[in-house]
Coordinates of C-alpha atoms and ligand atoms in Angstrom, one line a residue:
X16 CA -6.5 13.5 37.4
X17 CA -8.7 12.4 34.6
X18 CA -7.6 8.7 33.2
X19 CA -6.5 10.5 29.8
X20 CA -4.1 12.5 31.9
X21 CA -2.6 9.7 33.8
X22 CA -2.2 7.7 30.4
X23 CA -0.4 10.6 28.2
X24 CA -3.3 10.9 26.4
X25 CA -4.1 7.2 25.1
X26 CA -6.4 5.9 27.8
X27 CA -6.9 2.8 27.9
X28 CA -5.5 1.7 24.5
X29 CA -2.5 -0.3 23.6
X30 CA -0.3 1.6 21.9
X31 CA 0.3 -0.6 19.1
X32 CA 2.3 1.4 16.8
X33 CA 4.5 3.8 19.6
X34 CA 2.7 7.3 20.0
X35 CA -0.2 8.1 18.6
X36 CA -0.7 11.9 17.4
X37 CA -1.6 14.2 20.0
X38 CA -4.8 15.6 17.8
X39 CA -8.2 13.4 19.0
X40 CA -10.1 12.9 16.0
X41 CA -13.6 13.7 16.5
X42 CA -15.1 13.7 12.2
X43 CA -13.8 12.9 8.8
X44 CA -16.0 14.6 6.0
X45 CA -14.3 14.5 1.8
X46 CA -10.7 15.3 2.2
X47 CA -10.3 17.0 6.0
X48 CA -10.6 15.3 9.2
X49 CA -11.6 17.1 12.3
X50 CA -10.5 17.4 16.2
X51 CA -12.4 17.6 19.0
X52 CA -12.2 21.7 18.8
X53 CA -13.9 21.9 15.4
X54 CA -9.8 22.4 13.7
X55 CA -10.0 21.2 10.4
X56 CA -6.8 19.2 9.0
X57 CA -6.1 18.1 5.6
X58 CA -6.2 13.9 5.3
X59 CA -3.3 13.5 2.6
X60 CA -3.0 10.2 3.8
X61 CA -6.3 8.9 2.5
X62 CA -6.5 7.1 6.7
X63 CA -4.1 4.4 6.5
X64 CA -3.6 4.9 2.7
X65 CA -6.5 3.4 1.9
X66 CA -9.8 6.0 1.3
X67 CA -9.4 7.1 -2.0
X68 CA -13.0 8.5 -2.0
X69 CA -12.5 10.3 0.8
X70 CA -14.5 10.2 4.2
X71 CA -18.3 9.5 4.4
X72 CA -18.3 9.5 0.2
X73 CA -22.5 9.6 0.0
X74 CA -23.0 6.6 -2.2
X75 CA -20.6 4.5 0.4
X76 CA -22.6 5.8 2.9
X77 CA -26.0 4.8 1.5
X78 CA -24.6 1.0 0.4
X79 CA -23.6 0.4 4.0
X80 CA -27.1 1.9 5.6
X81 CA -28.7 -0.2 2.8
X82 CA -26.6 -3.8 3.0
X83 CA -26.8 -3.5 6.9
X84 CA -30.0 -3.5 7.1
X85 CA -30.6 -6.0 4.8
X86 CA -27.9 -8.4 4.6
X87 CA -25.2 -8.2 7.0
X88 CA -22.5 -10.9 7.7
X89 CA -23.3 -15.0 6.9
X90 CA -21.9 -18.3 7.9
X91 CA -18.9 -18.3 5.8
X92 CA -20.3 -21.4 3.6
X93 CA -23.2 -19.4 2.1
X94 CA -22.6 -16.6 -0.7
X95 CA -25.0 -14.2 -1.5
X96 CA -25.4 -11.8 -4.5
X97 CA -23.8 -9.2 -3.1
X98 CA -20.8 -11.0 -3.1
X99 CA -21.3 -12.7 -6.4
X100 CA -22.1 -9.4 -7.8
X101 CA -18.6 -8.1 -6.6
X102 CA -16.7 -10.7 -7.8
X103 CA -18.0 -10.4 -11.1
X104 CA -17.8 -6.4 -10.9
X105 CA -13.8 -6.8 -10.2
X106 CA -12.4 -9.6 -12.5
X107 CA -14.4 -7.8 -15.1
X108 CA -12.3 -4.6 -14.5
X109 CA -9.4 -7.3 -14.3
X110 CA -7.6 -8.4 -17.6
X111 CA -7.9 -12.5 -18.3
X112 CA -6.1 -14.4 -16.0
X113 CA -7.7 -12.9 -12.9
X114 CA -11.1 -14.9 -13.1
X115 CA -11.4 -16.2 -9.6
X116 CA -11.8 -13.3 -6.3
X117 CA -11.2 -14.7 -2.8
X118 CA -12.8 -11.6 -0.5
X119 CA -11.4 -11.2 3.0
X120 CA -10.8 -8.0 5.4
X121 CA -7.2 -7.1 5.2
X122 CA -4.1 -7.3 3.5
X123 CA -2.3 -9.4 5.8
X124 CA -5.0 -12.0 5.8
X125 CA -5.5 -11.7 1.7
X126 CA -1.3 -12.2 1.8
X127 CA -1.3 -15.1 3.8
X128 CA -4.2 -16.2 1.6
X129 CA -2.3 -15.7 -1.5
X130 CA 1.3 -17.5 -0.5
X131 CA -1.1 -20.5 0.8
X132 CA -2.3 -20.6 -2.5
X133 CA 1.5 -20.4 -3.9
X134 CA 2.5 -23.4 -1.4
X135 CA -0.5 -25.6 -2.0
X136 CA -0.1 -25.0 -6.1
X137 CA 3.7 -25.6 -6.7
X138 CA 3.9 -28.3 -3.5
X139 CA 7.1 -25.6 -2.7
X140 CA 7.1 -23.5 0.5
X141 CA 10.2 -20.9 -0.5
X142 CA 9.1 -17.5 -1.2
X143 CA 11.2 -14.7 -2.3
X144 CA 10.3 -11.1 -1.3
X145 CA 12.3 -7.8 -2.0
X146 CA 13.9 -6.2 1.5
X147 CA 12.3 -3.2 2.1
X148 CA 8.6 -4.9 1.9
X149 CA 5.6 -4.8 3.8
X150 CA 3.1 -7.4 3.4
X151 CA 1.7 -6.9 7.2
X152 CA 1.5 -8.3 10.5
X153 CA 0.7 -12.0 11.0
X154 CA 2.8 -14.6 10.3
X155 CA 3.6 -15.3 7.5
X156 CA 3.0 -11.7 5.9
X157 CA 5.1 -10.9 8.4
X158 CA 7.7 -13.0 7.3
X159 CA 8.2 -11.3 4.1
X160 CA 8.2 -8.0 5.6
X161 CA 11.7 -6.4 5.8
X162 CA 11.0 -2.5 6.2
X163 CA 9.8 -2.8 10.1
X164 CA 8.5 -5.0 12.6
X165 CA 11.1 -7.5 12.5
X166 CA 12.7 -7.6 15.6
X167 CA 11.5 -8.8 19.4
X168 CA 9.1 -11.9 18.8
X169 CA 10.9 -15.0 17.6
X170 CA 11.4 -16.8 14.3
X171 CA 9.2 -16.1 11.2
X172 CA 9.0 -18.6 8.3
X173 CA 11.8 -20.8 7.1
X174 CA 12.5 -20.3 3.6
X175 CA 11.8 -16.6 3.1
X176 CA 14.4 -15.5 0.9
X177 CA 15.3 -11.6 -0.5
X178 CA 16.2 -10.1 -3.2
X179 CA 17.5 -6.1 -2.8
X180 CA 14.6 -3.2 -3.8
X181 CA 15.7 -1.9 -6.8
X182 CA 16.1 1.7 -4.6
X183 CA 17.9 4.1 -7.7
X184 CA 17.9 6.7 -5.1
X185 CA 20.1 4.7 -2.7
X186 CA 21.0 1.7 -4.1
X187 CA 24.9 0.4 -4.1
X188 CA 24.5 -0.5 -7.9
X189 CA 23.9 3.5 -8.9
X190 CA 27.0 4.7 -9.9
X191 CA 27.0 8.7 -9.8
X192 CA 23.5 8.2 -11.3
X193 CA 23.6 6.0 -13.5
X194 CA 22.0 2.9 -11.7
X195 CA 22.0 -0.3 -13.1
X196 CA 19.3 -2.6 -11.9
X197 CA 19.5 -5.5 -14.1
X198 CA 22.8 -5.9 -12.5
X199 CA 21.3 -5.4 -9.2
X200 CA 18.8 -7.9 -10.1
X201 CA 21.1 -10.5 -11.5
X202 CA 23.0 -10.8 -8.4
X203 CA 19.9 -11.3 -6.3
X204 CA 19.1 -14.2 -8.0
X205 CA 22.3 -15.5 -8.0
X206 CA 21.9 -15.3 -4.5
X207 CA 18.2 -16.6 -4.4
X208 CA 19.5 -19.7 -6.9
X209 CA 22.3 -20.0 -4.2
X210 CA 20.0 -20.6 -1.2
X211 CA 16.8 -21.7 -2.5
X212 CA 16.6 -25.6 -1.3
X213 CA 14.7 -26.2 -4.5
X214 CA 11.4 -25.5 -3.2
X215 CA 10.6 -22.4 -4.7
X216 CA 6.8 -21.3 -4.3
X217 CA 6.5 -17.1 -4.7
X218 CA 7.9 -14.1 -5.2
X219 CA 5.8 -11.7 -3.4
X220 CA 6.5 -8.1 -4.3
X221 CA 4.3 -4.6 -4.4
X222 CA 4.5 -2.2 -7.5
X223 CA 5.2 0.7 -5.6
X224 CA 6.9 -0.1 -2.1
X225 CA 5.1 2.2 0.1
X226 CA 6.4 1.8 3.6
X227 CA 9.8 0.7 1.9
X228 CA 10.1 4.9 0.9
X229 CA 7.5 4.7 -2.2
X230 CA 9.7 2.9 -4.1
X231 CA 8.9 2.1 -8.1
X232 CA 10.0 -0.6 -9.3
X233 CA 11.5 0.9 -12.7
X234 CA 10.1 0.0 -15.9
X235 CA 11.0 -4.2 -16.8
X236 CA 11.3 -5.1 -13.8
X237 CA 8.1 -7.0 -13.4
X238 CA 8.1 -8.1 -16.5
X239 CA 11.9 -9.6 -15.5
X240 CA 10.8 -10.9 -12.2
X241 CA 7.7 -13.1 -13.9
X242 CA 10.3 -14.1 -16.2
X243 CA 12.7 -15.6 -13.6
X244 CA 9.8 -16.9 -11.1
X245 CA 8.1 -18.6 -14.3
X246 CA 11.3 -20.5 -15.0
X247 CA 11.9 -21.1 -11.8
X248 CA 7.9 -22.9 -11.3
X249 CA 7.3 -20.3 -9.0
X250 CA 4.0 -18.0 -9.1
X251 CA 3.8 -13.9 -9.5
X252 CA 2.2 -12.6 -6.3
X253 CA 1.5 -8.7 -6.8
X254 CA 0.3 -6.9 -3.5
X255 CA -1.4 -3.9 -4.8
X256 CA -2.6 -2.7 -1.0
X257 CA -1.7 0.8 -1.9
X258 CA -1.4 0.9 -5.6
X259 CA -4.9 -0.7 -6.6
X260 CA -7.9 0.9 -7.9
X261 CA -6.4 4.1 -9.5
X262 CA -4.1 5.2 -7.2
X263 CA -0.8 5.6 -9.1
X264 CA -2.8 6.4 -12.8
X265 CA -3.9 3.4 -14.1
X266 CA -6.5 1.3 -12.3
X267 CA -3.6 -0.8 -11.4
X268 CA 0.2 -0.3 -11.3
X269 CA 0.6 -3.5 -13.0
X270 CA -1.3 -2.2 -16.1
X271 CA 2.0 0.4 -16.9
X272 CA 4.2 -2.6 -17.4
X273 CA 1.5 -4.9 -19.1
X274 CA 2.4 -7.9 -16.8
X275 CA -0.6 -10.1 -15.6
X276 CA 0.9 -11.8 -12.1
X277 CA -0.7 -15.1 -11.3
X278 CA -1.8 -14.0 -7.6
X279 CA -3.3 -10.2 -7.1
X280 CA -3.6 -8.9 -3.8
X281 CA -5.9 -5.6 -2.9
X282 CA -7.2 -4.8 0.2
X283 CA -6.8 -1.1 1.8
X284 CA -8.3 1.0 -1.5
X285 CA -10.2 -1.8 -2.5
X286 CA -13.2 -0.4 0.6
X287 CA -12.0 2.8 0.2
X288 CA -11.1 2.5 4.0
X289 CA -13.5 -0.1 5.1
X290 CA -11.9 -3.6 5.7
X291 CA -11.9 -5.5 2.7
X292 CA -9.6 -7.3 0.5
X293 CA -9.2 -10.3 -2.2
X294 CA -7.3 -12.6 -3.6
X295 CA -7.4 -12.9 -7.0
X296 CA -6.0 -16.0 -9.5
X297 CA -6.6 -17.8 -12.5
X298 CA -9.3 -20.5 -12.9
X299 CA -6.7 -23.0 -13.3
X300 CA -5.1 -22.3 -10.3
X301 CA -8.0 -22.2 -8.0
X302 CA -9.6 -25.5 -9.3
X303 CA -5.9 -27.0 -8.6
X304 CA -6.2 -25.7 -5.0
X305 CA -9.9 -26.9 -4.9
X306 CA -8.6 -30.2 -5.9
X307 CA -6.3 -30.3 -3.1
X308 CA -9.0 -29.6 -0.1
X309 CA -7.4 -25.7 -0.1
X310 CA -8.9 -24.2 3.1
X311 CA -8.6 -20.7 4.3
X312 CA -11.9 -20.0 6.3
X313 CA -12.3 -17.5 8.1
X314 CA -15.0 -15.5 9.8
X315 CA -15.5 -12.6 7.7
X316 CA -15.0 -14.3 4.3
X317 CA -17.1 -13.4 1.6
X318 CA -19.5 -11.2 4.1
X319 CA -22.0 -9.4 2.2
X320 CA -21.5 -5.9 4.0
X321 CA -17.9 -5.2 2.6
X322 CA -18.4 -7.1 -0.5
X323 CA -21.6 -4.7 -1.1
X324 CA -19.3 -1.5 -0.8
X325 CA -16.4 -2.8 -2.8
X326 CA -18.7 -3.2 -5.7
X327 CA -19.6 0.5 -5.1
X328 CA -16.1 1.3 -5.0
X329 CA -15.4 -0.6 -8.4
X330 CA -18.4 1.2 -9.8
X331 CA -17.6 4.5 -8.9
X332 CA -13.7 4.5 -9.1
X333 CA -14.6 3.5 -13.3
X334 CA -17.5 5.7 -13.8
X335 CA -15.6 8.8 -12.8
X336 CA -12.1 8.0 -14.3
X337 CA -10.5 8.3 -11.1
X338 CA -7.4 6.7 -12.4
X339 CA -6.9 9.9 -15.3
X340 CA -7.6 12.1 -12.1
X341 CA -5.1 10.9 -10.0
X342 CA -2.3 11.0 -12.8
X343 CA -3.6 14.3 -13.7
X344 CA -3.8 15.5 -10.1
X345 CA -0.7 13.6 -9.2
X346 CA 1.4 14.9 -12.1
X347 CA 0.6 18.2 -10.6
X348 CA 1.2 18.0 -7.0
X349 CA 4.8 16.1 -8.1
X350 CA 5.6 19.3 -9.9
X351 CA 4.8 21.1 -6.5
X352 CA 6.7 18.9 -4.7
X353 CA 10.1 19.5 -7.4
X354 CA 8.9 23.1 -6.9
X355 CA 9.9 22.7 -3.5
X356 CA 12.6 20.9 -4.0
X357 CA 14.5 23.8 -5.4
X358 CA 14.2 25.5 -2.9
X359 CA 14.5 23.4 0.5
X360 CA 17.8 21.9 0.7
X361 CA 16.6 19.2 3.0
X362 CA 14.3 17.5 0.4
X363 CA 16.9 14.9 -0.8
X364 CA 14.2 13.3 -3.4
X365 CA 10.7 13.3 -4.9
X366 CA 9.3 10.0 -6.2
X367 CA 6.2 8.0 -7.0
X368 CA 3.8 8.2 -9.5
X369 CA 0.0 9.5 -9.7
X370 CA -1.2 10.2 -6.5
X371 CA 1.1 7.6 -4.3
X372 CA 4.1 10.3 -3.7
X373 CA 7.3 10.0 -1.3
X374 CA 9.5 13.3 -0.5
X375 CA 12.6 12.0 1.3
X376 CA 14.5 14.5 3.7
X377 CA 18.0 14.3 4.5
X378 CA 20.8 16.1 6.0
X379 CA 22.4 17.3 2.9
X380 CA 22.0 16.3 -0.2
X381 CA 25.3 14.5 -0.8
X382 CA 25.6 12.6 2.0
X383 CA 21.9 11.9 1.7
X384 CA 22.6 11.3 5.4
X385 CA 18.6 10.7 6.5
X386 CA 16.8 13.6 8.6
X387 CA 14.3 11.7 10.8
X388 CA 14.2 14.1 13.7
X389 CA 14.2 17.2 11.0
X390 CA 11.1 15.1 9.2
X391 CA 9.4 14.4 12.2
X392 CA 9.4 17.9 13.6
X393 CA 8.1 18.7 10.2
X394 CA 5.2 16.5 10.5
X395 CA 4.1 17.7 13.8
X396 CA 4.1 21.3 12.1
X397 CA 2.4 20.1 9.3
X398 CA -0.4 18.4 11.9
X399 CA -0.2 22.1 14.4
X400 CA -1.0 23.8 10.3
X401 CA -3.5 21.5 9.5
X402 CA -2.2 18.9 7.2
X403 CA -1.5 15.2 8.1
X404 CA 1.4 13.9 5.7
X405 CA 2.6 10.3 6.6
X406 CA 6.3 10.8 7.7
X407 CA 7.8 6.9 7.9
X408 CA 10.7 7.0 10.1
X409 CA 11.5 3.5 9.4
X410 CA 12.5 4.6 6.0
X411 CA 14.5 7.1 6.9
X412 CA 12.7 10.8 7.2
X413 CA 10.1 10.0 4.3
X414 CA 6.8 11.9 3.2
X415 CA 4.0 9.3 1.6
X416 CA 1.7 11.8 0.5
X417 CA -1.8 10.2 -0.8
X418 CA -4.7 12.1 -1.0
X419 CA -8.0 10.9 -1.9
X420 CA -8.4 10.5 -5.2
X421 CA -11.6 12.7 -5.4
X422 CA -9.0 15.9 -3.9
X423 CA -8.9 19.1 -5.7
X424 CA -6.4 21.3 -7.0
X425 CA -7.0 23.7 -4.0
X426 CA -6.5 21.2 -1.5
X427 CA -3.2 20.3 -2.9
X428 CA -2.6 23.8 -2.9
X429 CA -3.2 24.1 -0.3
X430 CA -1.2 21.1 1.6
X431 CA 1.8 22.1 -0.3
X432 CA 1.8 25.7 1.1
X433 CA 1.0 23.9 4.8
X434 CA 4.5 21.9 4.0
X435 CA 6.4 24.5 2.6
X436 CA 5.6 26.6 5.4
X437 CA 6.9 24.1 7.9
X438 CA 9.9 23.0 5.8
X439 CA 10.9 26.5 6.3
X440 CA 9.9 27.0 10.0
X441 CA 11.9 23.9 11.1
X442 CA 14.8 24.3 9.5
X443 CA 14.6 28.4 10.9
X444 CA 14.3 26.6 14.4
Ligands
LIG25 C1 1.6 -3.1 0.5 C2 0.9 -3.6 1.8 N1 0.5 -4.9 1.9 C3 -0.1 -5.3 3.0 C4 -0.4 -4.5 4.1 C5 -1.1 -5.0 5.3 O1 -2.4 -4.7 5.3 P1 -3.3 -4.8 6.6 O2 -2.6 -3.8 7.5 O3 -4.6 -4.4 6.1 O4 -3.2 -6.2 7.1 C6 0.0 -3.1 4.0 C7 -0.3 -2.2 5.1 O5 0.3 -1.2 5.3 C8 0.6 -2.7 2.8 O6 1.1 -1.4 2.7

């Protein structure tokens, strides 16, 4: 018996994240990635939600073979041009405000980077983060991550504190569909107000919670949440992991509500699925860190490598507009998706915005009881048809559905026939 076999198929790996898929990946090329038989399958996850060029994008391909070779990875104290040139490439496809670009690996690390910051600027340690985040793994990322990975390993942070997701779909403040956030809102505060200790650093939130159940925050709300951390002395930290770069329409979710936070995070689009992310602030608030002997080194800051391909990735996402295309191309696919909707009872909802979409299956639509075993039998169909669509159990039995941002209309076809047919397959079974 081969080691594969004794293992259930993992070998020697950890399994980090409980089963993997039973597909071995062998190629990724554009939109499709490829088992070891030759079987293509559609990627409308973009990897882990994060290659919006899709795989092996030429240009990408040619930076790393040229920067490798050249310049690879420094002693954190020097900076190169690659790195320089990056920085300068980002804040200037920033608004003002955004002037100074920490570069790291992932989005844990440039979160933990960014409440550091938060602590060291307002000498508070409280952060406030909504309830169905994700900000990652380590520590204290971890601490203002509500939608999984809570349970089983010990205290996180003090001073984490919640406010609910505004969630219209689900939320106890919509009243037969009419859902009132600012009262929502309101009373998470009230609460905040109630057990802050009067330390009060952050409030860490993303645009779009992903993992949450792709969950938009409705129009005003960022604009109300600045508004209450501002009086408050706390700072606007916007983790943009998933909604950076063009994903949702606009080069950055922020944009649609025309609020400038003081702390953006990006990391997973930001390499276009090669590790790299940054922190990015105001002067001012960097030369008060500076001031205060701020340290955050670690290995793989400011390396040239990644910092060469996310200026290849800011290049290319503005030269070809791939912000229009994924509103264009995400306008479409949603209509599918409603097209679908009409006619499997089991899709409860259809949310998101450009090409950062959530279909979420329940039991019956008025119970809105969630389906995870119905969704998860769909996504192994969708896999057996040749499609991978994230289905998150932790949010119930939820689709995230991102496809490159370089996709075509008859790929999306293309995936939404692949789920239509197994919608209707499972729910004959
Ligand atoms: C919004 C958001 N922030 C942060 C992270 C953590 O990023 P990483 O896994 O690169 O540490 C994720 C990962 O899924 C995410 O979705």
């Amino acid at each position: 018996m081969s080691i594969q076999e004794r293992s259930n198929g993992h070998g020697q790996v950890f399994r980090y994240g409980g089963d993997f898929a039973e597909q071995r990946i062998a190629r990724a090329e554009g939109s499709y990635i490829y088992d070891a038989e030759g079987r293509e399958i559609l990627d409308f996850t973009s990897g882990q939600m994060s290659g919006i060029l899709g795989h092996g994008h030429p240009e990408i391909v040619a930076v790393v073979r040229e920067t490798i070779a050249r310049l690879d990875h420094l002693h954190s104290g020097f900076l190169s041009d690659p790195v320089v040139d990056f920085a300068d490439a980002l804040t200037a496809m920033l608004p003002d405000g955004l002037d100074r670009v920490l570069p790291l690996s992932t989005g844990g690390e440039a979160n933990e980077a960014a409440l550091r910051i938060a602590k060291t600027y307002t000498g508070g340690f409280e952060v406030v983060a909504l309830d169905r985040s994700w900000h990652g793994v380590t520590g204290g990322a971890a601490a203002t991550t509500y939608s999984g990975g809570r349970r089983g390993h010990g205290p996180t942070l003090p001073g984490i504190l919640t406010l609910p997701t505004p969630h219209a779909y689900r939320s106890p403040f919509n009243r037969d569909g009419d859902y009132d956030w600012r009262a929502e809102f309101e009373f998470g505060w009230d609460m905040i107000d109630r057990q802050s200790t009067g330390q009060l650093a952050a409030v860490i939130v993303e645009p779009i919670l992903s993992s949450g159940g792709i969950i938009e925050l409705p129009k005003g709300y960022l604009a109300a949440l600045r508004d209450k951390a501002h009086e408050r002395g706390m700072l606007l930290i916007l983790d943009e992991a998933q909604t950076g770069m063009g994903r949702t329409g606009d080069n950055f979710a922020f944009e649609r509500d025309g609020v400038v936070p003081d702390i953006l995070n990006l990391s997973k689009t930001l390499g276009a699925g090669l590790p790299l992310s940054a922190t990015v602030t105001t002067a001012a608030i960097e030369q008060d860190c500076y001031d205060k002997d701020f340290l955050f080194y670690t290995t793989h800051a400011a390396d040239p490598l990644p910092a060469a391909v996310g200026r290849k990735v800011v290049e290319i996402v503005l030269r070809d507009c791939l912000a229009e295309r994924a509103r264009a191309l995400g306008d479409y696919l949603k209509s599918q998706l409603c097209d679908l909707q009409q006619r499997h009872p089991a899709i409860g909802d259809v949310r998101g915005r450009g090409l950062l979409l959530g279909v979420e299956l329940v039991a019956d639509r008025q119970s809105k009881t969630p389906a995870p075993d119905f969704g998860a039998a769909v996504g192994r169909r969708c896999l057996e048809l040749g499609a991978s669509l994230n289905i998150g159990r932790r949010s119930g039995a939820l689709f995230r559905i991102a496809p490159p941002l370089t996709t075509t209309r008859d790929e999306i076809d293309r995936a939404v026939a692949i789920f239509d047919e197994a919608l209707g397959d499972c729910a004959a079974a």
